[in-house]
Amino acid sequence: MAELRPSGAPGPTAPPAPGPTAPPAFASLFPPGLHAIYGECRRLYPDQPNPLQVTAIVKYWLGGPDPLDYVSMYRNVGSPSANIPEHWHYVSFGLSDLYGDNRVHEFTGTDGPSGFGFELTFRLKRETGESAPPTWPAELMQGLARYVFQSENTFCSGDHVSWHSPLDNSESRIQHMLLTEDPQMQPVQTPFGVVTFLQIVGVCTEELHSAQQWNGQGILELLRTVPVAGGPWLITDMRRGETIFEIDPHLQERVDKGIETDGSNLSGVSAKCAWDDLSRPPEDDEDSRSICVGTQPRRLSGKDTEQIRETLRRGLEINSKPVLPPINPQRQNGLAHDRAPSRKDSLESDSSTAIIPHELIRTRQLESVHLKFNQESGALIPLCLRGRLLHGRHFTYKSITGDMAITFVSTGVEGAFATEEHPYAAHGPWLQILLTEEFVEKMLEDLEDLTSPEEFKLPKEYSWPEKKLKVSILPDVVFDSPLH
């Protein structure tokens, strides 16, 4: 739960925000990380020293459900001459280290990131006659923060978030999000590390799909050119009823050309998926393919988890080389920013199988495999094939319902354990599938109806007997069972 109050109103756990001339004794009581972020807010809004603030009643570090201690809300006058409308500007406090005493984030030094290294912002167009900012964006930011804390997956500029619901729970077409650098807020050096500011940008479903098929940065640039769809500062208008492609049909041509030239920067997704080794009986407990042995799931080793996450991270980098990163025994848990060893990777398990030495888990070559996806994940297969593999890259599905992963690789990817001689290979519950360009073209022809999934009924099955490969698109309920 949260309460709304001016940030200058005393609360049970945080004193009022000090101004630039706050008495030293008072400033010393104010959490240093919080003080540093407030300083950047004061730089932008010197006339709003005490903005309205949504405050978590029970702080996360006291057992509360909300990771963000505060969300401040400022009134920004914009710049009409530059097509920047008046709007509300929301800033989060809590993804970075506010306190420096290990109550939430382990302090690792001043040179790296503070906490997760970023805070979220959001710019919402102010409606005519609106005298106070809506508070629903604060809950939206809390939802994203919960995802970061629970999964330990951080956000980067250009990332997308599939939300599948109007951001304000209305009937709006704005149902998903992209993330970009906040156009006004500068990175802050705090006593506990550096904090950057990532802005949430609301987008329509069609715009999200284009970001997936091409890249988030490209779509953000297009949004900046359309004043009613965001403009230079990418301000979200929940009343926007048209996509950028309906407003300016020529923009679709730019996206299509970008896909053809650049491919997709989306290197993987968390998904409802599974795989079976059809070349051996599933009851073969010693060497089973499956994500399950009996009712206990096979676990990805910590090193496999690290490699998969590093693969996803590197795949989002512009001009990244098509290389699966080597497993490095020197590194500990976590991928980016050298996070504290106490943090737990999202796919790791406390099960003893998770700490089996990596070299003792042998790679197995499989003769025949069956891939299973829900409808949303299956709809991304053409993107995986056309936008990634045909450009010499790789694409990973990481299960959200079981401890397993499926990575598609092209013949140009180095470091894969799947080869042209043995195109299906598994390392524990991590499956790699190597597809030649010829086979990718064949699959794209056969999977054409996946681009319009509303036109077919589930379950749907595709099979290539000569390649000993089968793909099934199944209802969500199949993946919600204990075996998945």
CSV table of C-alpha atoms in Angstrom, one decimal:
chain,number,residue,atom,x,y,z
A,1,MET,CA,0.0,0.0,0.0
A,2,ALA,CA,1.0,3.6,-0.5
A,3,GLU,CA,0.0,7.0,0.6
A,4,LEU,CA,0.1,10.4,-1.1
A,5,ARG,CA,1.6,13.4,0.5
A,6,PRO,CA,3.9,16.3,-0.2
A,7,SER,CA,7.5,15.2,0.0
A,8,GLY,CA,8.1,17.9,2.6
A,9,ALA,CA,5.6,16.3,4.9
A,10,PRO,CA,7.3,14.4,7.7
A,11,GLY,CA,6.9,10.6,7.4
A,12,PRO,CA,7.7,7.7,9.8
A,13,THR,CA,10.8,6.7,7.9
A,14,ALA,CA,12.1,9.7,5.9
A,15,PRO,CA,12.6,13.3,6.8
A,16,PRO,CA,11.6,16.1,4.4
A,17,ALA,CA,13.7,16.7,1.3
A,18,PRO,CA,16.4,19.2,2.2
A,19,GLY,CA,17.0,22.2,0.1
A,20,PRO,CA,20.4,23.3,-1.2
A,21,THR,CA,20.9,25.4,1.9
A,22,ALA,CA,19.6,22.8,4.4
A,23,PRO,CA,21.3,22.9,7.8
A,24,PRO,CA,24.2,20.4,8.0
A,25,ALA,CA,22.7,18.6,11.0
A,26,PHE,CA,19.5,18.1,9.1
A,27,ALA,CA,21.2,17.1,5.9
A,28,SER,CA,23.2,14.5,7.8
A,29,LEU,CA,20.0,12.8,8.8
A,30,PHE,CA,18.8,12.5,5.2
A,31,PRO,CA,19.8,9.3,3.4
A,32,PRO,CA,22.7,10.3,1.1
A,33,GLY,CA,21.6,8.4,-2.0
A,34,LEU,CA,18.1,9.9,-1.7
A,35,HIS,CA,19.7,13.3,-1.2
A,36,ALA,CA,21.8,13.0,-4.4
A,37,ILE,CA,18.7,12.1,-6.5
A,38,TYR,CA,16.7,14.9,-5.0
A,39,GLY,CA,19.5,17.3,-6.0
A,40,GLU,CA,19.1,16.4,-9.6
A,41,CYS,CA,15.3,16.9,-9.3
A,42,ARG,CA,15.9,20.3,-7.7
A,43,ARG,CA,18.1,21.3,-10.6
A,44,LEU,CA,15.2,20.7,-13.0
A,45,TYR,CA,12.4,21.9,-10.7
A,46,PRO,CA,13.8,24.6,-8.4
A,47,ASP,CA,10.3,26.1,-7.9
A,48,GLN,CA,8.9,22.7,-6.7
A,49,PRO,CA,10.9,21.9,-3.6
A,50,ASN,CA,8.1,19.7,-2.1
A,51,PRO,CA,6.3,17.9,-5.0
A,52,LEU,CA,3.5,15.5,-4.3
A,53,GLN,CA,4.9,12.0,-3.6
A,54,VAL,CA,3.5,8.5,-3.4
A,55,THR,CA,5.2,6.8,-0.4
A,56,ALA,CA,5.2,3.1,0.5
A,57,ILE,CA,3.6,2.9,3.9
A,58,VAL,CA,5.6,-0.2,4.8
A,59,LYS,CA,9.0,0.0,3.3
A,60,TYR,CA,10.4,-3.0,1.3
A,61,TRP,CA,13.2,-3.4,3.7
A,62,LEU,CA,10.6,-3.7,6.5
A,63,GLY,CA,8.7,-6.5,4.7
A,64,GLY,CA,6.4,-4.3,2.5
A,65,PRO,CA,5.4,-5.3,-1.0
A,66,ASP,CA,6.6,-2.2,-2.8
A,67,PRO,CA,10.4,-2.0,-3.7
A,68,LEU,CA,10.2,1.8,-4.4
A,69,ASP,CA,10.3,3.9,-1.2
A,70,TYR,CA,9.0,7.0,-3.0
A,71,VAL,CA,7.7,8.2,-6.4
A,72,SER,CA,7.9,12.0,-6.8
A,73,MET,CA,5.6,13.8,-9.2
A,74,TYR,CA,6.5,17.1,-10.8
A,75,ARG,CA,4.6,19.5,-13.1
A,76,ASN,CA,6.7,20.2,-16.3
A,77,VAL,CA,5.6,23.1,-18.4
A,78,GLY,CA,7.2,21.7,-21.5
A,79,SER,CA,7.9,23.9,-24.6
A,80,PRO,CA,5.0,24.4,-27.0
A,81,SER,CA,7.3,25.9,-29.6
A,82,ALA,CA,9.3,22.7,-29.7
A,83,ASN,CA,6.2,20.5,-29.7
A,84,ILE,CA,6.7,19.5,-26.1
A,85,PRO,CA,3.3,19.7,-24.2
A,86,GLU,CA,2.8,20.3,-20.5
A,87,HIS,CA,3.1,17.1,-18.6
A,88,TRP,CA,3.6,15.3,-15.3
A,89,HIS,CA,7.1,14.0,-14.6
A,90,TYR,CA,7.4,11.0,-12.3
A,91,VAL,CA,10.7,9.9,-10.7
A,92,SER,CA,11.3,6.7,-8.6
A,93,PHE,CA,13.4,6.3,-5.6
A,94,GLY,CA,14.5,2.7,-4.6
A,95,LEU,CA,16.1,0.9,-7.5
A,96,SER,CA,19.3,2.6,-6.6
A,97,ASP,CA,20.9,2.4,-3.1
A,98,LEU,CA,19.4,5.2,-1.1
A,99,TYR,CA,20.8,4.3,2.3
A,100,GLY,CA,24.2,2.7,1.9
A,101,ASP,CA,23.7,0.4,4.9
A,102,ASN,CA,22.9,-2.8,3.2
A,103,ARG,CA,19.2,-2.7,4.2
A,104,VAL,CA,18.2,-3.2,0.5
A,105,HIS,CA,21.3,-3.1,-1.7
A,106,GLU,CA,24.7,-4.3,-0.8
A,107,PHE,CA,27.2,-1.5,-1.0
A,108,THR,CA,30.0,-2.5,-3.5
A,109,GLY,CA,31.8,0.8,-3.9
A,110,THR,CA,31.4,4.2,-5.4
A,111,ASP,CA,32.9,3.5,-8.9
A,112,GLY,CA,30.1,1.1,-10.1
A,113,PRO,CA,26.4,1.4,-10.1
A,114,SER,CA,24.3,2.3,-7.1
A,115,GLY,CA,22.0,-0.7,-6.4
A,116,PHE,CA,20.7,-1.7,-9.8
A,117,GLY,CA,22.2,1.4,-11.2
A,118,PHE,CA,19.1,3.2,-12.4
A,119,GLU,CA,15.8,4.8,-11.4
A,120,LEU,CA,12.7,5.0,-13.5
A,121,THR,CA,11.0,8.1,-14.8
A,122,PHE,CA,7.7,8.6,-16.7
A,123,ARG,CA,6.2,11.6,-18.6
A,124,LEU,CA,2.4,11.7,-18.8
A,125,LYS,CA,0.6,14.4,-20.9
A,126,ARG,CA,-1.3,16.7,-18.6
A,127,GLU,CA,-5.0,16.8,-19.5
A,128,THR,CA,-6.8,20.2,-19.7
A,129,GLY,CA,-8.1,21.2,-16.3
A,130,GLU,CA,-6.0,18.6,-14.5
A,131,SER,CA,-4.7,20.2,-11.2
A,132,ALA,CA,-3.0,17.2,-9.7
A,133,PRO,CA,-1.0,14.3,-11.2
A,134,PRO,CA,-2.7,10.9,-11.5
A,135,THR,CA,-1.2,8.4,-9.2
A,136,TRP,CA,-1.6,5.3,-11.3
A,137,PRO,CA,1.9,5.7,-12.9
A,138,ALA,CA,3.4,5.2,-9.4
A,139,GLU,CA,1.9,1.7,-9.2
A,140,LEU,CA,3.0,1.0,-12.8
A,141,MET,CA,6.6,1.9,-11.7
A,142,GLN,CA,6.2,-0.3,-8.6
A,143,GLY,CA,5.2,-3.2,-10.9
A,144,LEU,CA,8.4,-2.8,-13.0
A,145,ALA,CA,10.5,-2.5,-9.9
A,146,ARG,CA,9.1,-5.7,-8.5
A,147,TYR,CA,10.1,-7.5,-11.7
A,148,VAL,CA,13.6,-6.1,-11.4
A,149,PHE,CA,14.0,-7.1,-7.7
A,150,GLN,CA,12.5,-10.6,-8.2
A,151,SER,CA,14.2,-11.5,-11.5
A,152,GLU,CA,17.4,-9.5,-11.1
A,153,ASN,CA,17.1,-8.5,-14.7
A,154,THR,CA,17.9,-4.9,-15.2
A,155,PHE,CA,16.6,-2.6,-17.9
A,156,CYS,CA,18.6,-0.8,-20.6
A,157,SER,CA,17.7,1.9,-23.1
A,158,GLY,CA,15.8,0.4,-26.0
A,159,ASP,CA,14.3,-2.5,-24.0
A,160,HIS,CA,10.7,-3.3,-24.3
A,161,VAL,CA,8.1,-4.5,-21.8
A,162,SER,CA,5.1,-6.5,-23.0
A,163,TRP,CA,2.3,-5.4,-20.6
A,164,HIS,CA,-0.8,-6.6,-22.5
A,165,SER,CA,-3.1,-4.2,-20.6
A,166,PRO,CA,-3.8,-0.5,-20.8
A,167,LEU,CA,-1.2,1.2,-18.5
A,168,ASP,CA,-3.9,3.1,-16.7
A,169,ASN,CA,-6.5,0.2,-16.6
A,170,SER,CA,-8.7,2.2,-19.0
A,171,GLU,CA,-9.7,1.3,-22.6
A,172,SER,CA,-6.5,2.9,-24.0
A,173,ARG,CA,-4.5,1.5,-26.9
A,174,ILE,CA,-1.3,2.3,-24.9
A,175,GLN,CA,-0.7,-1.2,-23.5
A,176,HIS,CA,3.1,-1.8,-23.6
A,177,MET,CA,6.3,0.1,-22.8
A,178,LEU,CA,9.7,1.0,-24.3
A,179,LEU,CA,12.5,2.4,-22.2
A,180,THR,CA,14.9,5.2,-23.0
A,181,GLU,CA,17.2,7.7,-21.4
A,182,ASP,CA,15.3,10.5,-19.7
A,183,PRO,CA,15.9,13.6,-21.9
A,184,GLN,CA,16.5,16.0,-19.0
A,185,MET,CA,17.8,14.1,-16.1
A,186,GLN,CA,21.6,13.5,-16.0
A,187,PRO,CA,23.4,10.6,-14.4
A,188,VAL,CA,24.1,11.2,-10.7
A,189,GLN,CA,27.2,10.3,-8.8
A,190,THR,CA,26.0,9.3,-5.3
A,191,PRO,CA,28.2,8.2,-2.3
A,192,PHE,CA,27.1,4.6,-3.2
A,193,GLY,CA,27.7,4.6,-7.0
A,194,VAL,CA,26.3,6.0,-10.2
A,195,VAL,CA,22.5,6.3,-10.9
A,196,THR,CA,21.1,6.8,-14.4
A,197,PHE,CA,17.5,7.6,-15.2
A,198,LEU,CA,15.4,5.4,-17.6
A,199,GLN,CA,12.2,6.8,-18.9
A,200,ILE,CA,9.1,4.6,-19.5
A,201,VAL,CA,7.4,5.3,-22.9
A,202,GLY,CA,3.9,4.0,-23.4
A,203,VAL,CA,3.3,2.4,-26.9
A,204,CYS,CA,0.6,0.6,-28.8
A,205,THR,CA,0.8,-3.1,-29.6
A,206,GLU,CA,1.7,-2.5,-33.2
A,207,GLU,CA,4.6,-0.3,-32.1
A,208,LEU,CA,5.8,-3.0,-29.6
A,209,HIS,CA,5.8,-5.6,-32.4
A,210,SER,CA,7.9,-3.4,-34.6
A,211,ALA,CA,10.4,-2.8,-31.8
A,212,GLN,CA,10.6,-6.6,-31.4
A,213,GLN,CA,11.1,-7.2,-35.1
A,214,TRP,CA,13.6,-4.4,-35.6
A,215,ASN,CA,14.9,-2.7,-32.4
A,216,GLY,CA,13.6,-0.5,-29.7
A,217,GLN,CA,15.9,2.4,-30.4
A,218,GLY,CA,14.7,2.6,-34.0
A,219,ILE,CA,11.0,2.8,-32.9
A,220,LEU,CA,11.9,5.4,-30.2
A,221,GLU,CA,13.4,7.6,-32.9
A,222,LEU,CA,10.3,7.3,-35.0
A,223,LEU,CA,8.1,8.2,-32.0
A,224,ARG,CA,10.2,11.3,-31.5
A,225,THR,CA,9.3,12.5,-35.0
A,226,VAL,CA,5.5,12.3,-34.3
A,227,PRO,CA,4.4,15.0,-31.8
A,228,VAL,CA,1.1,13.4,-30.9
A,229,ALA,CA,2.9,10.0,-30.3
A,230,GLY,CA,5.6,11.3,-27.9
A,231,GLY,CA,7.6,14.1,-29.6
A,232,PRO,CA,11.1,15.0,-28.7
A,233,TRP,CA,10.7,14.1,-25.0
A,234,LEU,CA,8.6,11.0,-25.6
A,235,ILE,CA,5.7,12.1,-23.5
A,236,THR,CA,3.0,9.4,-23.2
A,237,ASP,CA,-0.6,10.4,-24.1
A,238,MET,CA,-3.0,7.7,-22.9
A,239,ARG,CA,-5.7,9.2,-25.1
A,240,ARG,CA,-3.7,8.6,-28.3
A,241,GLY,CA,-6.0,6.5,-30.5
A,242,GLU,CA,-3.7,5.9,-33.5
A,243,THR,CA,-0.4,4.2,-33.9
A,244,ILE,CA,2.5,6.0,-35.6
A,245,PHE,CA,1.9,3.8,-38.7
A,246,GLU,CA,-1.7,5.0,-38.9
A,247,ILE,CA,-0.6,8.6,-38.4
A,248,ASP,CA,2.1,8.4,-41.0
A,249,PRO,CA,2.0,5.2,-43.2
A,250,HIS,CA,5.5,5.9,-44.6
A,251,LEU,CA,7.0,5.0,-41.2
A,252,GLN,CA,6.2,1.3,-41.8
A,253,GLU,CA,8.4,1.4,-44.9
A,254,ARG,CA,11.3,2.7,-42.6
A,255,VAL,CA,10.7,-0.2,-40.2
A,256,ASP,CA,10.6,-2.8,-43.0
A,257,LYS,CA,13.8,-1.4,-44.5
A,258,GLY,CA,15.4,-1.4,-41.1
A,259,ILE,CA,14.5,-5.1,-40.5
A,260,GLU,CA,15.8,-6.0,-43.9
A,261,THR,CA,19.1,-4.1,-43.3
A,262,ASP,CA,19.7,-4.6,-39.6
A,263,GLY,CA,17.7,-7.6,-38.5
A,264,SER,CA,16.4,-7.6,-35.0
A,265,ASN,CA,18.3,-6.5,-31.8
A,266,LEU,CA,16.0,-8.7,-29.7
A,267,SER,CA,18.2,-11.6,-28.7
A,268,GLY,CA,15.7,-13.4,-26.5
A,269,VAL,CA,12.6,-13.4,-24.4
A,270,SER,CA,11.2,-14.9,-21.2
A,271,ALA,CA,8.5,-17.2,-22.4
A,272,LYS,CA,6.2,-20.1,-21.8
A,273,CYS,CA,8.1,-22.9,-23.6
A,274,ALA,CA,9.4,-26.5,-23.2
A,275,TRP,CA,11.2,-29.1,-25.2
A,276,ASP,CA,11.3,-32.9,-25.4
A,277,ASP,CA,14.0,-35.2,-26.6
A,278,LEU,CA,12.1,-37.6,-29.0
A,279,SER,CA,15.1,-39.7,-29.6
A,280,ARG,CA,15.0,-41.5,-26.3
A,281,PRO,CA,12.2,-42.6,-23.9
A,282,PRO,CA,11.2,-39.9,-21.4
A,283,GLU,CA,11.4,-42.4,-18.6
A,284,ASP,CA,15.2,-42.6,-19.0
A,285,ASP,CA,16.0,-40.8,-15.8
A,286,GLU,CA,19.8,-41.0,-16.2
A,287,ASP,CA,20.0,-39.0,-19.3
A,288,SER,CA,16.5,-37.5,-19.8
A,289,ARG,CA,16.1,-34.6,-22.1
A,290,SER,CA,13.2,-33.2,-20.4
A,291,ILE,CA,12.7,-30.2,-18.2
A,292,CYS,CA,11.3,-32.7,-15.7
A,293,VAL,CA,12.5,-36.0,-14.2
A,294,GLY,CA,9.4,-37.4,-12.5
A,295,THR,CA,8.0,-34.2,-10.9
A,296,GLN,CA,11.3,-32.6,-10.2
A,297,PRO,CA,12.6,-30.1,-12.8
A,298,ARG,CA,16.2,-30.4,-14.1
A,299,ARG,CA,18.1,-27.3,-13.1
A,300,LEU,CA,20.4,-25.1,-15.2
A,301,SER,CA,23.8,-24.9,-13.7
A,302,GLY,CA,24.9,-21.5,-12.4
A,303,LYS,CA,27.5,-21.3,-15.2
A,304,ASP,CA,24.9,-22.1,-17.9
A,305,THR,CA,22.6,-19.5,-16.4
A,306,GLU,CA,25.3,-17.0,-16.5
A,307,GLN,CA,26.1,-17.8,-20.2
A,308,ILE,CA,22.4,-17.5,-21.2
A,309,ARG,CA,22.0,-14.2,-19.4
A,310,GLU,CA,25.2,-12.8,-20.9
A,311,THR,CA,24.0,-14.0,-24.3
A,312,LEU,CA,20.8,-12.0,-23.9
A,313,ARG,CA,22.6,-8.9,-22.6
A,314,ARG,CA,25.1,-8.9,-25.4
A,315,GLY,CA,22.5,-9.5,-28.0
A,316,LEU,CA,20.9,-6.1,-27.2
A,317,GLU,CA,24.2,-4.3,-27.9
A,318,ILE,CA,24.4,-2.5,-31.2
A,319,ASN,CA,26.8,-4.2,-33.7
A,320,SER,CA,27.4,-7.0,-31.3
A,321,LYS,CA,29.3,-9.9,-32.8
A,322,PRO,CA,27.4,-13.2,-33.3
A,323,VAL,CA,29.2,-15.0,-30.5
A,324,LEU,CA,27.9,-17.0,-27.6
A,325,PRO,CA,30.0,-15.8,-24.6
A,326,PRO,CA,32.3,-18.4,-23.1
A,327,ILE,CA,31.5,-19.7,-19.7
A,328,ASN,CA,34.0,-17.9,-17.4
A,329,PRO,CA,34.7,-19.8,-14.1
A,330,GLN,CA,36.2,-16.6,-12.6
A,331,ARG,CA,32.9,-14.7,-12.6
A,332,GLN,CA,30.2,-15.0,-9.9
A,333,ASN,CA,26.5,-14.7,-9.9
A,334,GLY,CA,25.1,-11.8,-11.9
A,335,LEU,CA,26.0,-10.5,-15.3
A,336,ALA,CA,26.0,-6.7,-15.5
A,337,HIS,CA,27.6,-4.2,-13.2
A,338,ASP,CA,29.5,-6.8,-11.0
A,339,ARG,CA,26.6,-7.1,-8.6
A,340,ALA,CA,26.9,-8.4,-5.0
A,341,PRO,CA,27.5,-12.1,-4.7
A,342,SER,CA,24.5,-12.4,-2.4
A,343,ARG,CA,22.1,-11.6,-5.3
A,344,LYS,CA,20.6,-14.7,-6.8
A,345,ASP,CA,20.3,-15.3,-10.6
A,346,SER,CA,16.8,-15.5,-11.8
A,347,LEU,CA,17.2,-19.1,-13.1
A,348,GLU,CA,19.3,-20.4,-10.3
A,349,SER,CA,18.0,-22.9,-7.8
A,350,ASP,CA,18.8,-23.8,-4.2
A,351,SER,CA,18.6,-27.4,-5.4
A,352,SER,CA,21.7,-29.4,-5.1
A,353,THR,CA,21.6,-30.1,-8.8
A,354,ALA,CA,22.3,-26.4,-9.4
A,355,ILE,CA,25.8,-26.7,-8.0
A,356,ILE,CA,26.9,-29.7,-9.9
A,357,PRO,CA,30.3,-28.8,-11.3
A,358,HIS,CA,29.8,-27.5,-14.9
A,359,GLU,CA,32.4,-29.9,-16.4
A,360,LEU,CA,30.4,-32.9,-15.0
A,361,ILE,CA,27.3,-32.1,-17.0
A,362,ARG,CA,28.1,-33.5,-20.4
A,363,THR,CA,26.7,-32.1,-23.7
A,364,ARG,CA,24.4,-34.6,-25.4
A,365,GLN,CA,23.6,-34.7,-29.1
A,366,LEU,CA,20.0,-35.4,-29.9
A,367,GLU,CA,18.5,-37.0,-32.9
A,368,SER,CA,15.0,-35.6,-32.8
A,369,VAL,CA,13.3,-32.8,-30.7
A,370,HIS,CA,9.9,-31.4,-30.1
A,371,LEU,CA,9.6,-27.7,-29.2
A,372,LYS,CA,6.5,-26.4,-27.4
A,373,PHE,CA,5.5,-22.7,-27.2
A,374,ASN,CA,2.4,-20.8,-26.1
A,375,GLN,CA,0.7,-18.6,-28.6
A,376,GLU,CA,2.6,-15.4,-27.7
A,377,SER,CA,6.0,-17.1,-27.7
A,378,GLY,CA,5.2,-18.9,-30.9
A,379,ALA,CA,4.3,-15.7,-32.7
A,380,LEU,CA,7.9,-14.6,-32.2
A,381,ILE,CA,9.4,-17.6,-34.1
A,382,PRO,CA,9.3,-15.8,-37.5
A,383,LEU,CA,11.1,-12.8,-35.8
A,384,CYS,CA,13.7,-15.3,-34.4
A,385,LEU,CA,14.3,-16.8,-37.9
A,386,ARG,CA,14.1,-13.7,-40.1
A,387,GLY,CA,15.4,-11.0,-37.8
A,388,ARG,CA,18.1,-13.0,-36.1
A,389,LEU,CA,19.2,-16.2,-37.7
A,390,LEU,CA,19.2,-14.9,-41.3
A,391,HIS,CA,21.5,-12.2,-40.0
A,392,GLY,CA,23.9,-14.7,-38.5
A,393,ARG,CA,22.8,-14.2,-34.9
A,394,HIS,CA,21.2,-16.2,-32.1
A,395,PHE,CA,17.9,-16.1,-30.2
A,396,THR,CA,17.0,-17.6,-26.8
A,397,TYR,CA,13.7,-18.5,-25.2
A,398,LYS,CA,14.1,-18.6,-21.4
A,399,SER,CA,11.3,-20.4,-19.6
A,400,ILE,CA,9.3,-18.5,-17.0
A,401,THR,CA,7.6,-21.7,-15.7
A,402,GLY,CA,10.5,-24.1,-15.6
A,403,ASP,CA,14.2,-24.0,-15.3
A,404,MET,CA,15.1,-24.5,-18.9
A,405,ALA,CA,16.1,-22.6,-22.1
A,406,ILE,CA,16.0,-23.0,-25.9
A,407,THR,CA,18.6,-21.2,-28.0
A,408,PHE,CA,18.4,-21.0,-31.8
A,409,VAL,CA,21.7,-20.4,-33.5
A,410,SER,CA,22.8,-19.8,-37.1
A,411,THR,CA,25.9,-21.4,-38.7
A,412,GLY,CA,27.8,-18.1,-38.2
A,413,VAL,CA,27.5,-18.1,-34.4
A,414,GLU,CA,30.7,-19.0,-32.6
A,415,GLY,CA,30.8,-20.8,-29.2
A,416,ALA,CA,27.7,-22.9,-29.6
A,417,PHE,CA,27.7,-26.6,-28.7
A,418,ALA,CA,25.2,-27.4,-31.5
A,419,THR,CA,27.0,-28.0,-34.8
A,420,GLU,CA,26.0,-28.6,-38.4
A,421,GLU,CA,26.9,-32.3,-37.8
A,422,HIS,CA,24.9,-32.4,-34.6
A,423,PRO,CA,22.3,-29.6,-34.9
A,424,TYR,CA,20.4,-30.5,-31.7
A,425,ALA,CA,22.5,-30.5,-28.6
A,426,ALA,CA,21.6,-30.2,-24.9
A,427,HIS,CA,23.6,-29.2,-21.8
A,428,GLY,CA,21.4,-30.2,-19.0
A,429,PRO,CA,18.0,-28.5,-19.7
A,430,TRP,CA,19.5,-26.0,-22.0
A,431,LEU,CA,18.8,-26.9,-25.7
A,432,GLN,CA,20.6,-25.4,-28.6
A,433,ILE,CA,19.3,-25.8,-32.2
A,434,LEU,CA,21.5,-24.9,-35.2
A,435,LEU,CA,19.5,-24.1,-38.3
A,436,THR,CA,21.0,-23.6,-41.8
A,437,GLU,CA,19.9,-20.7,-43.9
A,438,GLU,CA,18.2,-23.1,-46.3
A,439,PHE,CA,16.2,-24.7,-43.5
A,440,VAL,CA,15.3,-21.3,-42.0
A,441,GLU,CA,13.8,-20.2,-45.3
A,442,LYS,CA,11.8,-23.4,-45.5
A,443,MET,CA,10.5,-22.9,-41.9
A,444,LEU,CA,9.5,-19.3,-42.6
A,445,GLU,CA,7.4,-20.5,-45.5
A,446,ASP,CA,5.7,-23.2,-43.4
A,447,LEU,CA,5.2,-20.9,-40.3
A,448,GLU,CA,3.8,-18.0,-42.3
A,449,ASP,CA,0.4,-18.2,-40.4
A,450,LEU,CA,2.2,-17.5,-37.1
A,451,THR,CA,2.3,-13.9,-38.1
A,452,SER,CA,-1.5,-13.9,-37.8
A,453,PRO,CA,-2.0,-16.1,-34.8
A,454,GLU,CA,-5.6,-15.0,-34.3
A,455,GLU,CA,-6.5,-16.9,-37.5
A,456,PHE,CA,-5.8,-20.4,-36.2
A,457,LYS,CA,-7.0,-22.5,-33.4
A,458,LEU,CA,-4.9,-24.1,-30.7
A,459,PRO,CA,-3.2,-26.6,-30.5
A,460,LYS,CA,-1.3,-26.1,-33.7
A,461,GLU,CA,1.5,-28.4,-34.9
A,462,TYR,CA,4.3,-28.1,-37.5
A,463,SER,CA,6.6,-30.9,-38.4
A,464,TRP,CA,9.7,-31.4,-40.6
A,465,PRO,CA,10.2,-35.2,-40.6
A,466,GLU,CA,13.4,-35.1,-42.7
A,467,LYS,CA,14.9,-32.8,-40.0
A,468,LYS,CA,13.3,-34.7,-37.1
A,469,LEU,CA,11.9,-31.5,-35.7
A,470,LYS,CA,8.4,-30.8,-34.5
A,471,VAL,CA,7.0,-27.5,-33.2
A,472,SER,CA,3.7,-27.2,-31.3
A,473,ILE,CA,1.8,-24.1,-30.3
A,474,LEU,CA,-0.2,-24.9,-27.2
A,475,PRO,CA,-2.7,-23.2,-24.9
A,476,ASP,CA,-1.2,-21.4,-21.8
A,477,VAL,CA,-2.9,-23.9,-19.5
A,478,VAL,CA,-0.5,-26.6,-20.7
A,479,PHE,CA,2.5,-24.6,-19.3
A,480,ASP,CA,0.8,-23.8,-16.0
A,481,SER,CA,0.8,-27.5,-15.0
A,482,PRO,CA,3.3,-28.8,-12.4
A,483,LEU,CA,5.3,-30.6,-15.1
A,484,HIS,CA,6.1,-27.3,-16.8
